[in-house]
PDB file of C-alpha atoms in Angstrom:
ATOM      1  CA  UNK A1188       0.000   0.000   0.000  1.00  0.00           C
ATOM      2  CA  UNK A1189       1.540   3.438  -1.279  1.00  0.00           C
ATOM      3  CA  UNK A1190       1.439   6.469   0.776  1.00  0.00           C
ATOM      4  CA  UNK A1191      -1.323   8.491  -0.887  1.00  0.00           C
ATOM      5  CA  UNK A1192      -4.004   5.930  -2.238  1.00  0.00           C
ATOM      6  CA  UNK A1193      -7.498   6.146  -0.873  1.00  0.00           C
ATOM      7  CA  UNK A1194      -7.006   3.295   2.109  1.00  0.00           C
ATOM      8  CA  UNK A1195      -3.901   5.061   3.168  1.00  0.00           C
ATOM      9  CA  UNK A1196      -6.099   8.124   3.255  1.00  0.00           C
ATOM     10  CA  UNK A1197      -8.787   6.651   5.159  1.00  0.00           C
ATOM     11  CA  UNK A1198      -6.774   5.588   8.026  1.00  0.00           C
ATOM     12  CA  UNK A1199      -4.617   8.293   8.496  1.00  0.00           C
ATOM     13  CA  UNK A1200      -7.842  10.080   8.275  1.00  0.00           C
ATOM     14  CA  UNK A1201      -8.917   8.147  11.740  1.00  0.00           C
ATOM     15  CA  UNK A1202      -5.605   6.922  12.437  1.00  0.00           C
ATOM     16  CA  UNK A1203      -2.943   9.689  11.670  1.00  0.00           C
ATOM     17  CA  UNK A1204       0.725   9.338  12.166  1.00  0.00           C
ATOM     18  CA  UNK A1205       2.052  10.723  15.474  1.00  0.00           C
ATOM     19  CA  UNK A1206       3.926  14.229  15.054  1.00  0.00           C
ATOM     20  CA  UNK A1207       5.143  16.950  17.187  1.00  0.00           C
ATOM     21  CA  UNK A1208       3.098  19.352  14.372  1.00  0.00           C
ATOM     22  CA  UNK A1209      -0.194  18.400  14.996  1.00  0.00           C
ATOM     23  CA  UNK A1210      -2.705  21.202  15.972  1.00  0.00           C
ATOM     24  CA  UNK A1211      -5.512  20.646  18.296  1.00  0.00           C
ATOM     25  CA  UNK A1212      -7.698  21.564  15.314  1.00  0.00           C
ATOM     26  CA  UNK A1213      -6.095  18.334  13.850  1.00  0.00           C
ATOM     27  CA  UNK A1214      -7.189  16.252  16.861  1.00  0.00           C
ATOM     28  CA  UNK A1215     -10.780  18.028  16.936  1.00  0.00           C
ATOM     29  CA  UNK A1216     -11.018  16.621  13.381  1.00  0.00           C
ATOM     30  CA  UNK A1217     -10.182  13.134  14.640  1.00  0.00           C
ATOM     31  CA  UNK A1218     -11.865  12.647  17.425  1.00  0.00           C
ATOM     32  CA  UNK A1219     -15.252  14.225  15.259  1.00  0.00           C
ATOM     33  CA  UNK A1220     -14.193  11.056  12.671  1.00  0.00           C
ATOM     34  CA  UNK A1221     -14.473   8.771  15.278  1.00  0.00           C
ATOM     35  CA  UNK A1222     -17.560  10.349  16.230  1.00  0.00           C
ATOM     36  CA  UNK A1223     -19.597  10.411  13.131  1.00  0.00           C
ATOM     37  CA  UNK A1224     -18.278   6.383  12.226  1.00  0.00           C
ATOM     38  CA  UNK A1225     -19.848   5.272  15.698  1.00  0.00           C
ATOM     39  CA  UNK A1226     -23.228   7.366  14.987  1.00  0.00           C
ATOM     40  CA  UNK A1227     -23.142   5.584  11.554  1.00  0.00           C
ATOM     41  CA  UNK A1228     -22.744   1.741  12.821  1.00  0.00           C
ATOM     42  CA  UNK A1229     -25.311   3.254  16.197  1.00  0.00           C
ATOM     43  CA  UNK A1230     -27.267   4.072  13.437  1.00  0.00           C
ATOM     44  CA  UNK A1231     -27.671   0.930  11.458  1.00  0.00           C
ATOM     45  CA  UNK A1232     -29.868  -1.256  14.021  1.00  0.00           C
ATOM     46  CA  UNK A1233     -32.396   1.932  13.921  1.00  0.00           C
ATOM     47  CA  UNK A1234     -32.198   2.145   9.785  1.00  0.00           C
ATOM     48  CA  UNK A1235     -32.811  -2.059   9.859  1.00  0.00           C
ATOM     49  CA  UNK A1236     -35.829  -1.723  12.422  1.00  0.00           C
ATOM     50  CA  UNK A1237     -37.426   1.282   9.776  1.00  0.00           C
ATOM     51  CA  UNK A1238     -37.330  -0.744   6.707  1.00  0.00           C
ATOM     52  CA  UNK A1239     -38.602  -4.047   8.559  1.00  0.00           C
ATOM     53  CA  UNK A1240     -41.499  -1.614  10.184  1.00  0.00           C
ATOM     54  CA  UNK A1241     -41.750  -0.380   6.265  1.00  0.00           C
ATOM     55  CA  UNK A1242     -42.192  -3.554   5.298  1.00  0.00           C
ATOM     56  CA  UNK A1243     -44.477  -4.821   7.569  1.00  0.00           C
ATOM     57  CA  UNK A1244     -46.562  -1.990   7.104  1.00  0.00           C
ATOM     58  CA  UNK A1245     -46.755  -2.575   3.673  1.00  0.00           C
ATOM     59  CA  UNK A1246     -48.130  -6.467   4.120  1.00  0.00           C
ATOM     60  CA  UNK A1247     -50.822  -5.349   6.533  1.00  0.00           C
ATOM     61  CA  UNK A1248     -52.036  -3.294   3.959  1.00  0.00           C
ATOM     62  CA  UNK A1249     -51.800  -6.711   1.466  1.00  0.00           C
ATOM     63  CA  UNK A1250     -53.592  -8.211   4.200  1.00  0.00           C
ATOM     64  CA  UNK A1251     -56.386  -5.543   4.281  1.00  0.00           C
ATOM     65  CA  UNK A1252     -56.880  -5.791   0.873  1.00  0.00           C
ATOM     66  CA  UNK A1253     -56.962  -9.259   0.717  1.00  0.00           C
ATOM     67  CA  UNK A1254     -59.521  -9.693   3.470  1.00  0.00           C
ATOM     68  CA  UNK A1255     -61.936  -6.775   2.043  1.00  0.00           C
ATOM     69  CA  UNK A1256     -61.883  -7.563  -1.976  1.00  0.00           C
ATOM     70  CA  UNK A1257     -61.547  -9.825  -4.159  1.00  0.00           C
ATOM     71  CA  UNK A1258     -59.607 -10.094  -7.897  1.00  0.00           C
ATOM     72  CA  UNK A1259     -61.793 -10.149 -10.820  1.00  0.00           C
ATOM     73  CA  UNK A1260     -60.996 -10.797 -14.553  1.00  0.00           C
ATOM     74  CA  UNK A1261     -61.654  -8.095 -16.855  1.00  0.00           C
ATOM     75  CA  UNK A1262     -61.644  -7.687 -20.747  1.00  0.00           C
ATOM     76  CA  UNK A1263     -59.460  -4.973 -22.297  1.00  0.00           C
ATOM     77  CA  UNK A1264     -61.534  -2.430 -23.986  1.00  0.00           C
ATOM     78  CA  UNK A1265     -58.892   0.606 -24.238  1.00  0.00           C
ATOM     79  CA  UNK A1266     -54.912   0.569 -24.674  1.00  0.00           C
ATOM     80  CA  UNK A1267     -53.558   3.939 -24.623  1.00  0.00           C
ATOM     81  CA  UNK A1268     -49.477   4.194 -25.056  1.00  0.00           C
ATOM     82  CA  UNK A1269     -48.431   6.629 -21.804  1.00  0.00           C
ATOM     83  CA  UNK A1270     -45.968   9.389 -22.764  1.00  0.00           C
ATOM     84  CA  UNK A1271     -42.401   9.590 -21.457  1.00  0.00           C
ATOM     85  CA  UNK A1272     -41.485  12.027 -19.010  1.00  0.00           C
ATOM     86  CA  UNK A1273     -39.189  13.502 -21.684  1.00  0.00           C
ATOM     87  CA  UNK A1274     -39.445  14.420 -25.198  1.00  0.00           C
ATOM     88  CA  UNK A1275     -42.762  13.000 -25.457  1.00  0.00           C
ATOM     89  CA  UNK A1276     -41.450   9.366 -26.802  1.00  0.00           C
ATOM     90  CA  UNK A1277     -43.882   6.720 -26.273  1.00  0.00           C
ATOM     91  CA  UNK A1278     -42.233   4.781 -23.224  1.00  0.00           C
ATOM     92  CA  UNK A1279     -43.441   1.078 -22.716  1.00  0.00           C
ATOM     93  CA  UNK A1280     -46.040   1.537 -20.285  1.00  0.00           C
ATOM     94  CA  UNK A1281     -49.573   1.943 -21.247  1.00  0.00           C
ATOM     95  CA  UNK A1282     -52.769   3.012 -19.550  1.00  0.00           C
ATOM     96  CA  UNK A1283     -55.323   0.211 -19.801  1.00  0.00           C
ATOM     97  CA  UNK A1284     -59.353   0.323 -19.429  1.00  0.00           C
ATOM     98  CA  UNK A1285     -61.105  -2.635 -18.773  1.00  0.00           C
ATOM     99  CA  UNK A1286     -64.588  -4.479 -18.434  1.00  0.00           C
ATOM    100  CA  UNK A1287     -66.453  -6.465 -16.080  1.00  0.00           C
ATOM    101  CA  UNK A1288     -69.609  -7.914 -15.264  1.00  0.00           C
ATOM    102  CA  UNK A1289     -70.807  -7.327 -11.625  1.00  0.00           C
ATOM    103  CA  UNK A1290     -72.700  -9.814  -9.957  1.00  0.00           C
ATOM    104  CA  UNK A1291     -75.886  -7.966 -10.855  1.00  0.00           C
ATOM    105  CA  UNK A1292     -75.510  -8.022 -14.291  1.00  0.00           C
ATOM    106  CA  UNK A1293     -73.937  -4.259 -14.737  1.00  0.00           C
ATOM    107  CA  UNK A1294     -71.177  -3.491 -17.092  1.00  0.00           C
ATOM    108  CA  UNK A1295     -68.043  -1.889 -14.677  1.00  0.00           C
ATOM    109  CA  UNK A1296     -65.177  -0.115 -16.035  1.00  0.00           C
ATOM    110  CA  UNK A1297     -61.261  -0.577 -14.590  1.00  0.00           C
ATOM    111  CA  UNK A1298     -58.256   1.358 -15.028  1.00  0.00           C
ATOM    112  CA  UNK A1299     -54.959   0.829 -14.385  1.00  0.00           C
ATOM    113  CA  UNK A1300     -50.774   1.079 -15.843  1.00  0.00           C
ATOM    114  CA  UNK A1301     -49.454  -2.502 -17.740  1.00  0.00           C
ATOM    115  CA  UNK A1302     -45.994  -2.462 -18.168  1.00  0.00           C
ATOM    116  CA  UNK A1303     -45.810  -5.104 -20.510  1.00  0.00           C
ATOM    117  CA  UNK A1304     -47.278  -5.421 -24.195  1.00  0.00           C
ATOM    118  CA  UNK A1305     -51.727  -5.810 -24.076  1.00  0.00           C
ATOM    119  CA  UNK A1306     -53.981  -5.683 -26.869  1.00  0.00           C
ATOM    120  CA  UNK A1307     -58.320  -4.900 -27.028  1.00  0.00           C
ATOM    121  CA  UNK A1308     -59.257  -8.348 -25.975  1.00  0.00           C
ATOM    122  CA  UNK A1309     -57.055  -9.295 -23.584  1.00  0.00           C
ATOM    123  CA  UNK A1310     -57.927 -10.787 -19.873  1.00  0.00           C
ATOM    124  CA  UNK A1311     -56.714  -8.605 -17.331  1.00  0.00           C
ATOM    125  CA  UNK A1312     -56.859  -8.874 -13.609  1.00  0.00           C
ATOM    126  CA  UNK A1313     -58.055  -6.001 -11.245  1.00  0.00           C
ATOM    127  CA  UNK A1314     -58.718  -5.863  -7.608  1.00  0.00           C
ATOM    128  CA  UNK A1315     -62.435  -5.167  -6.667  1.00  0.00           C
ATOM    129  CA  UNK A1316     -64.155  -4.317  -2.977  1.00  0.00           C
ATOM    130  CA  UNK A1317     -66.939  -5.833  -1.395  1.00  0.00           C
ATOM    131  CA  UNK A1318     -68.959  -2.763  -3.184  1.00  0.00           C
ATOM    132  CA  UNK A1319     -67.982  -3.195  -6.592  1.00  0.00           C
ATOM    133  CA  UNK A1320     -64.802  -0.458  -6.232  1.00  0.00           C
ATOM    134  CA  UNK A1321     -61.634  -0.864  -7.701  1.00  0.00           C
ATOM    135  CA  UNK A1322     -58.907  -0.926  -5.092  1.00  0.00           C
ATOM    136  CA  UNK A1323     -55.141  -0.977  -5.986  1.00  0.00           C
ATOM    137  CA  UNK A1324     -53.834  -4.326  -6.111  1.00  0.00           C
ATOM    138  CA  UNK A1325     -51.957  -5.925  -2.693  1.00  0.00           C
ATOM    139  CA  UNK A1326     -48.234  -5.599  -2.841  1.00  0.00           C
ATOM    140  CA  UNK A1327     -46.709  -9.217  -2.592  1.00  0.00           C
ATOM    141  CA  UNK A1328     -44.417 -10.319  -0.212  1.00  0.00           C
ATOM    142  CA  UNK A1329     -41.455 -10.001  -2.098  1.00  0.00           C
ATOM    143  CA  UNK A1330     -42.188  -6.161  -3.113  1.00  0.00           C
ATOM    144  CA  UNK A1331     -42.696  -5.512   0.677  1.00  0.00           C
ATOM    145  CA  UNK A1332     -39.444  -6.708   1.250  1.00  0.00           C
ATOM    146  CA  UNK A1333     -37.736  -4.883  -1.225  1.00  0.00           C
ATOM    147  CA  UNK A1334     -39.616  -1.619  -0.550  1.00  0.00           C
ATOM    148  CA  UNK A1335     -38.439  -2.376   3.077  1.00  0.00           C
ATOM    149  CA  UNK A1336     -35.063  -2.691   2.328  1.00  0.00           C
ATOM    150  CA  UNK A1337     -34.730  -0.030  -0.503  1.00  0.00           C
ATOM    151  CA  UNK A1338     -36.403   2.827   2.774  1.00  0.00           C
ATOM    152  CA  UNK A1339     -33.605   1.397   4.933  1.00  0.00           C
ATOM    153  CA  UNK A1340     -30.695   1.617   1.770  1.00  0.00           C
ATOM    154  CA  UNK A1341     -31.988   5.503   1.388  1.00  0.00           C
ATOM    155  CA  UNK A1342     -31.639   5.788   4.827  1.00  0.00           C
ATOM    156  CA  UNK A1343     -28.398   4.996   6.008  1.00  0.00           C
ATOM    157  CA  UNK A1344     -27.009   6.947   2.593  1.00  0.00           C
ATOM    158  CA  UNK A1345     -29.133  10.131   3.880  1.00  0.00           C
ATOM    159  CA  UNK A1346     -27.499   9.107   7.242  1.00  0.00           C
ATOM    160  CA  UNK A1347     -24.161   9.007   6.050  1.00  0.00           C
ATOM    161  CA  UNK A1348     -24.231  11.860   3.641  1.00  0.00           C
ATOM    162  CA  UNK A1349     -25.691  14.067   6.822  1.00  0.00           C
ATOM    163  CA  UNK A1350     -22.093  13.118   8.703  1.00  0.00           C
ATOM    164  CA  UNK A1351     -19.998  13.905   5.901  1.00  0.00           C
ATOM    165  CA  UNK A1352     -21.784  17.175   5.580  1.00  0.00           C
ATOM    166  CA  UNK A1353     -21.057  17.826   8.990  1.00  0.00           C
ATOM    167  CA  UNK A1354     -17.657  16.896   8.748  1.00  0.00           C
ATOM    168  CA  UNK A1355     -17.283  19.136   5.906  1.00  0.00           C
ATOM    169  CA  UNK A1356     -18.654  22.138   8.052  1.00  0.00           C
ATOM    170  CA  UNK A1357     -16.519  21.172  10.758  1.00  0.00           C
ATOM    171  CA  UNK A1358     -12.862  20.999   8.354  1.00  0.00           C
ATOM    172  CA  UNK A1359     -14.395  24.527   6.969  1.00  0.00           C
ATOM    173  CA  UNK A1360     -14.676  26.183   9.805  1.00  0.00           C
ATOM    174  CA  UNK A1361     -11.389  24.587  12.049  1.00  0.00           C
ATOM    175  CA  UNK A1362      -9.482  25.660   8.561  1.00  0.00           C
ATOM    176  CA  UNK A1363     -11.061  29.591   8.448  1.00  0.00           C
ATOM    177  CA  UNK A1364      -9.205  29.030  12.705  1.00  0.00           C
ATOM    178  CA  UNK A1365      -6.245  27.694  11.205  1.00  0.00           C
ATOM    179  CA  UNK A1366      -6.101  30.857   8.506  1.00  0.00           C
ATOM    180  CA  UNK A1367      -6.730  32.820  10.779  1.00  0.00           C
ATOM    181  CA  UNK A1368      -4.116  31.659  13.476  1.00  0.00           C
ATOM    182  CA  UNK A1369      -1.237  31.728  10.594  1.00  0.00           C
ATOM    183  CA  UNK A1370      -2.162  35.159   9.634  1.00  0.00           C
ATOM    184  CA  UNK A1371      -1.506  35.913  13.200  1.00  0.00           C
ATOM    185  CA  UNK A1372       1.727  34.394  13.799  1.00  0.00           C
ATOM    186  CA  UNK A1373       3.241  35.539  10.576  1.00  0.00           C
ATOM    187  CA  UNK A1374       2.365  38.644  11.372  1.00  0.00           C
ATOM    188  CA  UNK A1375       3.911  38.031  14.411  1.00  0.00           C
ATOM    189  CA  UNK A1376       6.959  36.643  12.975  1.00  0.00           C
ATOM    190  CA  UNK A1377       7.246  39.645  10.521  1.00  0.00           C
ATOM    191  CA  UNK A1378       7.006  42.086  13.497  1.00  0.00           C
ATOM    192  CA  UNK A1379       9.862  40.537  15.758  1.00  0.00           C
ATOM    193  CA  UNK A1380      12.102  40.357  12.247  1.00  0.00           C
ATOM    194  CA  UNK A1381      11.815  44.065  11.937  1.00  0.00           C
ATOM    195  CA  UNK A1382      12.089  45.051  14.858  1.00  0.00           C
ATOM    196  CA  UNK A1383      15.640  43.143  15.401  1.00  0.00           C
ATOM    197  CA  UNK A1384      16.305  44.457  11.641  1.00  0.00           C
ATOM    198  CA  UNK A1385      15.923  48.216  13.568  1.00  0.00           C
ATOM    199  CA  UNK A1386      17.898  47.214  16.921  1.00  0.00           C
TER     200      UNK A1386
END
């Protein structure tokens, strides 16, 4: 390992070499390292409970639906391409309406986003309440998992991205001391060298 590659710089960064020229500043620095790393790994038990609560929540709510409706097979009537965010390009989502019959005989319309390729004619399965509403389909177990997980990913980068912000502020304002505490010695320094110049 070379002296100026990234893992040299991380641990002298929380390990730096002993030397009669470090500041306190320096050691402030440190010890705030230190700090933030233990708040991070504190942190991560916390971030793991969220996305497991995240997840849970979000299979309760499967549940829910699951207990108060029902699926029911509709007919495609209506394929409409959906725009792209940009540029207006047709992306390959489209917005579908569908048909079904209602236990009493009435006609009822669905709606809903198909990311995959449907034609007029087509079977397509929609979630419908003990009244005859649509409701939005129950997530599965696997999507509650990985919703779960991607709320705790977002969180320990928000986490960690909060430190190193702070750690940022910190350098910035120990380094606007440091400045400041050359500009005094040096002027300092160029005050004793004139006056021994005049003596």
């Amino acid at each position: 390992m070379t002296k100026g590659t990234l893992p040299d710089r991380l641990r002298t960064a929380f390990v730096p070499r002993r030397s009669t020229l470090r500041r306190p500043s320096d050691r402030t620095e440190t010890v705030a390292r230190w700090v933030a790393l233990a708040l991070l790994v504190i942190a991560v038990p916390f971030l793991l409970a969220l996305g497991s609560g995240r997840a849970q929540d979000v299979r309760d709510g499967a549940a829910l639906v699951r207990a108060v409706a029902h699926p029911v097979t509709a007919t495609i009537t209506q394929v409409v391409p959906r725009a792209a965010t940009t540029g207006g390009v047709p992306s390959g989502a489209v917005d579908i309406t569908a048909t079904w019959t209602g236990p009493d005989g009435a006609t009822r319309a669905v709606t809903g986003v198909e990311l995959r390729g449907a034609r007029v004619g087509d079977p397509w399965s929609a979630w419908i309440d003990a009244n005859g509403h649509q409701v939005r389909a129950p997530r599965s177990d696997a999507q509650a998992t990985a919703e779960g997980v991607m709320l705790a990913f977002w969180a320990f980068l928000t986490t960690g991205v909060g430190l190193v912000g702070l750690l940022g502020l910190l350098h910035w304002i120990l380094d606007r001391r440091r400045f400041r505490d050359w500009d005094e010695d040096w002027a300092l320094f160029g005050l004793g060298r004139s006056r021994g110049m005049s003596g």
